C-alpha positions as a LaTeX table, in Angstrom:
\begin{tabular}{lrrr}
\hline
Residue & $x$ (\AA) & $y$ (\AA) & $z$ (\AA) \\
\hline
Met1 & $-26.45$ & 34.78 & 67.36 \\
Ile2 & $-26.70$ & 36.87 & 70.63 \\
Arg3 & $-30.47$ & 37.05 & 69.98 \\
Ile4 & $-30.67$ & 33.45 & 70.04 \\
Ile5 & $-28.62$ & 33.02 & 73.26 \\
Cys6 & $-31.11$ & 35.34 & 74.76 \\
Leu7 & $-33.86$ & 33.54 & 73.81 \\
Val8 & $-32.21$ & 30.29 & 74.96 \\
Ile9 & $-31.51$ & 31.91 & 78.40 \\
Gly10 & $-35.09$ & 32.93 & 78.76 \\
Tyr11 & $-36.58$ & 29.64 & 77.66 \\
Val12 & $-34.53$ & 27.71 & 80.34 \\
Cys13 & $-35.55$ & 30.29 & 82.99 \\
Gly14 & $-39.36$ & 29.86 & 81.80 \\
Leu15 & $-39.20$ & 26.34 & 82.29 \\
Phe16 & $-39.25$ & 26.64 & 86.11 \\
Gln17 & $-42.89$ & 26.23 & 86.15 \\
Thr18 & $-43.94$ & 27.47 & 89.90 \\
Ala19 & $-47.56$ & 26.44 & 89.54 \\
Phe20 & $-46.86$ & 23.01 & 88.47 \\
Leu21 & $-44.21$ & 22.58 & 90.98 \\
Tyr22 & $-46.34$ & 23.98 & 93.98 \\
Gly23 & $-49.32$ & 21.82 & 92.77 \\
Lys24 & $-46.74$ & 18.86 & 92.92 \\
Met25 & $-45.88$ & 19.89 & 96.57 \\
Asn26 & $-49.63$ & 19.80 & 97.43 \\
Gly27 & $-50.08$ & 16.36 & 95.60 \\
Ile28 & $-51.76$ & 17.57 & 92.46 \\
Asp29 & $-50.83$ & 18.41 & 88.95 \\
Ile30 & $-52.49$ & 21.64 & 88.85 \\
Arg31 & $-53.31$ & 21.31 & 85.34 \\
Asp32 & $-56.08$ & 18.72 & 86.02 \\
Tyr33 & $-58.12$ & 21.19 & 87.92 \\
Gly34 & $-59.88$ & 24.53 & 87.41 \\
Ser35 & $-58.78$ & 25.87 & 83.96 \\
His36 & $-56.22$ & 23.40 & 83.39 \\
Asn37 & $-53.66$ & 26.14 & 83.35 \\
Ala38 & $-50.23$ & 26.26 & 85.18 \\
Gly39 & $-50.53$ & 29.89 & 86.02 \\
Thr40 & $-51.18$ & 32.24 & 88.90 \\
Thr41 & $-55.05$ & 32.45 & 88.49 \\
Asn42 & $-55.65$ & 28.76 & 88.49 \\
Ala43 & $-53.20$ & 28.19 & 91.67 \\
Leu44 & $-55.31$ & 30.91 & 93.35 \\
Arg45 & $-58.31$ & 29.37 & 92.51 \\
Val46 & $-57.57$ & 25.82 & 93.23 \\
Leu47 & $-54.89$ & 26.02 & 96.09 \\
Gly48 & $-55.64$ & 29.58 & 97.56 \\
Thr49 & $-54.40$ & 32.94 & 97.99 \\
Lys50 & $-51.02$ & 31.98 & 99.38 \\
Ala51 & $-50.42$ & 29.67 & 96.39 \\
Gly52 & $-51.31$ & 32.38 & 94.01 \\
Leu53 & $-49.16$ & 34.82 & 95.33 \\
Ile54 & $-46.12$ & 32.42 & 95.56 \\
Val55 & $-46.67$ & 31.38 & 91.92 \\
Phe56 & $-46.96$ & 34.86 & 90.99 \\
Phe57 & $-43.72$ & 36.13 & 92.34 \\
Gly58 & $-41.99$ & 32.93 & 91.24 \\
Asp59 & $-43.05$ & 33.57 & 87.59 \\
Val60 & $-42.41$ & 37.25 & 87.73 \\
Leu61 & $-38.87$ & 36.48 & 89.11 \\
Lys62 & $-37.88$ & 34.15 & 86.44 \\
Cys63 & $-38.46$ & 36.77 & 83.68 \\
Val64 & $-36.51$ & 39.31 & 85.77 \\
Ile65 & $-33.66$ & 36.99 & 86.07 \\
Ala66 & $-33.43$ & 36.10 & 82.37 \\
Val67 & $-33.94$ & 39.86 & 81.42 \\
Thr68 & $-31.36$ & 41.08 & 83.80 \\
Ile69 & $-28.92$ & 38.54 & 82.55 \\
Ala70 & $-29.23$ & 39.71 & 79.15 \\
Arg71 & $-28.96$ & 43.22 & 80.13 \\
Phe72 & $-25.57$ & 42.80 & 81.62 \\
Ala73 & $-24.16$ & 40.09 & 79.87 \\
Phe74 & $-24.72$ & 41.74 & 76.44 \\
Gly75 & $-26.36$ & 44.87 & 76.65 \\
Ala76 & $-23.40$ & 46.46 & 78.80 \\
Ser77 & $-21.03$ & 46.15 & 75.70 \\
Gln78 & $-23.75$ & 47.09 & 73.19 \\
Pro79 & $-25.95$ & 49.72 & 74.83 \\
Glu80 & $-27.71$ & 50.37 & 71.44 \\
Met81 & $-28.93$ & 46.48 & 71.56 \\
Lys82 & $-29.53$ & 46.47 & 75.31 \\
Tyr83 & $-33.53$ & 46.71 & 75.11 \\
Leu84 & $-33.60$ & 44.25 & 72.19 \\
Tyr85 & $-31.69$ & 41.74 & 74.07 \\
Met86 & $-33.89$ & 41.94 & 77.03 \\
Ile87 & $-37.22$ & 41.72 & 74.90 \\
Tyr88 & $-35.70$ & 38.50 & 73.35 \\
Ala89 & $-34.78$ & 37.01 & 76.80 \\
Ala90 & $-38.24$ & 38.01 & 78.01 \\
Ala91 & $-39.86$ & 36.34 & 74.81 \\
Gly92 & $-37.80$ & 33.25 & 75.75 \\
Val93 & $-39.07$ & 33.22 & 79.25 \\
Ile94 & $-42.84$ & 33.44 & 78.15 \\
Leu95 & $-42.21$ & 30.74 & 75.53 \\
Gly96 & $-40.75$ & 28.46 & 78.07 \\
His97 & $-43.58$ & 29.20 & 80.75 \\
Asn98 & $-46.52$ & 28.67 & 77.81 \\
Phe99 & $-44.74$ & 25.85 & 76.18 \\
Pro100 & $-42.52$ & 23.74 & 78.43 \\
Phe101 & $-41.28$ & 20.62 & 76.54 \\
Tyr102 & $-40.98$ & 18.25 & 79.56 \\
Leu103 & $-44.78$ & 19.08 & 80.32 \\
His104 & $-45.56$ & 18.17 & 76.81 \\
Phe105 & $-45.83$ & 22.08 & 76.08 \\
Arg106 & $-48.66$ & 22.54 & 78.37 \\
Gly107 & $-47.84$ & 25.44 & 80.52 \\
Gly108 & $-49.45$ & 28.69 & 81.44 \\
Lys109 & $-50.61$ & 32.08 & 79.60 \\
Gly110 & $-47.42$ & 33.99 & 80.57 \\
Ile111 & $-49.08$ & 36.99 & 82.02 \\
Ala112 & $-47.00$ & 36.72 & 85.38 \\
Ala113 & $-43.81$ & 36.35 & 83.41 \\
Thr114 & $-44.97$ & 39.27 & 81.61 \\
Ala115 & $-45.16$ & 41.30 & 84.82 \\
Gly116 & $-41.40$ & 40.53 & 85.01 \\
Leu117 & $-40.63$ & 41.93 & 81.76 \\
Ile118 & $-42.65$ & 45.24 & 82.75 \\
Leu119 & $-40.98$ & 45.61 & 85.88 \\
Ser120 & $-37.28$ & 44.87 & 84.53 \\
Phe121 & $-37.66$ & 46.48 & 80.81 \\
His122 & $-38.33$ & 50.37 & 81.57 \\
Pro123 & $-39.43$ & 52.06 & 84.74 \\
Leu124 & $-42.19$ & 54.00 & 82.79 \\
Phe125 & $-43.74$ & 50.61 & 81.97 \\
Ile126 & $-44.57$ & 50.09 & 85.61 \\
Pro127 & $-47.16$ & 52.64 & 86.56 \\
Val128 & $-48.95$ & 52.17 & 83.27 \\
Gly129 & $-49.14$ & 48.34 & 83.70 \\
Ala130 & $-50.09$ & 48.60 & 87.41 \\
Ala131 & $-52.78$ & 51.03 & 86.57 \\
Leu132 & $-54.44$ & 49.21 & 83.66 \\
Phe133 & $-54.60$ & 45.86 & 85.41 \\
Phe134 & $-55.56$ & 46.90 & 89.04 \\
Val135 & $-58.33$ & 49.51 & 88.07 \\
Ser136 & $-59.90$ & 47.09 & 85.74 \\
Phe137 & $-59.72$ & 44.01 & 88.01 \\
Gly138 & $-60.86$ & 46.08 & 91.02 \\
Ile139 & $-63.71$ & 47.11 & 89.24 \\
Thr140 & $-64.64$ & 43.76 & 87.22 \\
His141 & $-62.63$ & 41.04 & 89.02 \\
Tyr142 & $-61.86$ & 39.60 & 85.57 \\
Val143 & $-58.19$ & 38.63 & 85.69 \\
Ser144 & $-58.26$ & 37.99 & 82.08 \\
Leu145 & $-59.50$ & 41.20 & 81.17 \\
Gly146 & $-57.03$ & 43.12 & 83.05 \\
Ser147 & $-54.23$ & 40.85 & 81.56 \\
Leu148 & $-55.37$ & 41.73 & 77.98 \\
Leu149 & $-55.43$ & 45.37 & 78.78 \\
Val150 & $-52.00$ & 45.25 & 80.07 \\
Tyr151 & $-50.63$ & 43.64 & 76.88 \\
Ala152 & $-52.61$ & 46.31 & 74.78 \\
Gly153 & $-51.01$ & 48.94 & 76.75 \\
Phe154 & $-47.57$ & 47.54 & 76.86 \\
Leu155 & $-47.40$ & 47.16 & 73.05 \\
Ile156 & $-48.74$ & 50.87 & 72.68 \\
Glu157 & $-46.40$ & 52.10 & 75.21 \\
Leu158 & $-43.46$ & 50.14 & 73.73 \\
Val159 & $-43.90$ & 51.92 & 70.24 \\
Thr160 & $-44.67$ & 55.35 & 71.75 \\
Leu161 & $-41.45$ & 55.32 & 74.18 \\
Gly162 & $-39.32$ & 53.88 & 71.19 \\
Gln163 & $-40.43$ & 56.63 & 68.68 \\
Leu164 & $-39.71$ & 59.22 & 71.38 \\
Gly165 & $-36.08$ & 58.00 & 71.62 \\
Phe166 & $-36.26$ & 56.37 & 75.28 \\
Phe167 & $-34.40$ & 53.21 & 74.15 \\
Glu168 & $-31.65$ & 55.19 & 72.46 \\
Thr169 & $-31.26$ & 53.13 & 69.51 \\
Ser170 & $-31.84$ & 52.93 & 65.63 \\
Gln171 & $-35.01$ & 52.94 & 63.98 \\
Pro172 & $-34.32$ & 49.35 & 62.34 \\
Val173 & $-33.55$ & 48.03 & 66.17 \\
Leu174 & $-36.82$ & 49.60 & 67.45 \\
Asn175 & $-38.69$ & 47.95 & 64.52 \\
Glu176 & $-37.40$ & 44.60 & 65.68 \\
Ile177 & $-38.33$ & 45.50 & 69.39 \\
Tyr178 & $-41.71$ & 46.05 & 68.17 \\
Ile179 & $-42.16$ & 43.01 & 66.10 \\
Val180 & $-41.20$ & 41.13 & 69.29 \\
Gly181 & $-43.56$ & 42.89 & 71.34 \\
Ala182 & $-46.24$ & 42.58 & 68.78 \\
Phe183 & $-45.68$ & 38.63 & 68.82 \\
Leu184 & $-45.93$ & 38.40 & 72.42 \\
Thr185 & $-49.05$ & 40.32 & 72.44 \\
Val186 & $-50.57$ & 38.34 & 69.63 \\
Met187 & $-49.77$ & 35.03 & 71.70 \\
Ala188 & $-51.26$ & 36.36 & 74.79 \\
Tyr189 & $-54.54$ & 37.10 & 72.96 \\
Trp190 & $-54.37$ & 33.74 & 71.37 \\
Lys191 & $-53.79$ & 31.92 & 74.68 \\
His192 & $-56.57$ & 33.98 & 76.24 \\
Arg193 & $-59.33$ & 33.14 & 73.14 \\
Glu194 & $-61.61$ & 31.22 & 75.50 \\
Asn195 & $-61.39$ & 33.85 & 77.81 \\
Ile196 & $-62.26$ & 36.36 & 75.43 \\
Arg197 & $-65.08$ & 34.63 & 74.21 \\
Arg198 & $-66.66$ & 34.12 & 77.67 \\
Leu199 & $-66.14$ & 37.84 & 78.19 \\
Leu200 & $-68.00$ & 38.91 & 75.13 \\
His201 & $-70.82$ & 36.35 & 76.26 \\
Gly202 & $-70.64$ & 37.39 & 79.76 \\
Glu203 & $-69.74$ & 34.18 & 81.16 \\
Glu204 & $-66.08$ & 34.79 & 82.49 \\
Arg205 & $-65.54$ & 33.73 & 86.11 \\
Lys206 & $-64.50$ & 36.51 & 88.48 \\
Thr207 & $-61.75$ & 35.98 & 90.97 \\
Tyr208 & $-61.31$ & 37.48 & 94.36 \\
Leu209 & $-58.34$ & 37.94 & 96.46 \\
Phe210 & $-59.93$ & 37.72 & 99.93 \\
Lys211 & $-62.96$ & 35.82 & 99.30 \\
Lys212 & $-62.99$ & 31.90 & 98.68 \\
Asn213 & $-61.91$ & 30.91 & 95.22 \\
Lys214 & $-60.64$ & 27.48 & 95.81 \\
Glu215 & $-62.02$ & 24.59 & 93.80 \\
Glu216 & $-62.60$ & 21.31 & 95.53 \\
Ile217 & $-59.85$ & 18.93 & 94.98 \\
Arg218 & $-61.18$ & 15.39 & 94.78 \\
\hline
\end{tabular}
């Protein structure tokens, strides 16, 4: 029951569609432009660097909030279940972000929300996730490649730290944590399937933080 509650809490938090709301403040539906995605990269390309940063921090924050609620509301009394409840809350956020019911289930790809999971789940995830993304992005300027590497690294690190005892829980609980982590990873790769195709064919669009990315809004 607590797992479902954590999912619901996360999903409600995930419904705060930062890119969509910021786009509406600027008189557009962000999903009608660029990659038609309500996420950080599309906001950066369509509305500029400031918009991209606002959307990124908004989407990170909603996951941090949901994970923190799960941690202290339920994990405090059941410490052996803490990380399981936290990852369920994060899964709810990512599902709410990717598939918001009030936007006909057309949201984002969940990468900024996943950054919130990495920031709030365990401190050891932060340097690995940051290194994987910023090194790959700095070299290639492909946001999608950095995002996919972060997810692969997250799943590998999740299993590694779990088996090393960092989550201080039983193997059945660890297995459930791994299943949720694997589900999130598969969903991220599925949401990026077109990006993967373009990467393989050398057609993926590069993104720059300090150069013009904005698409013309007609």
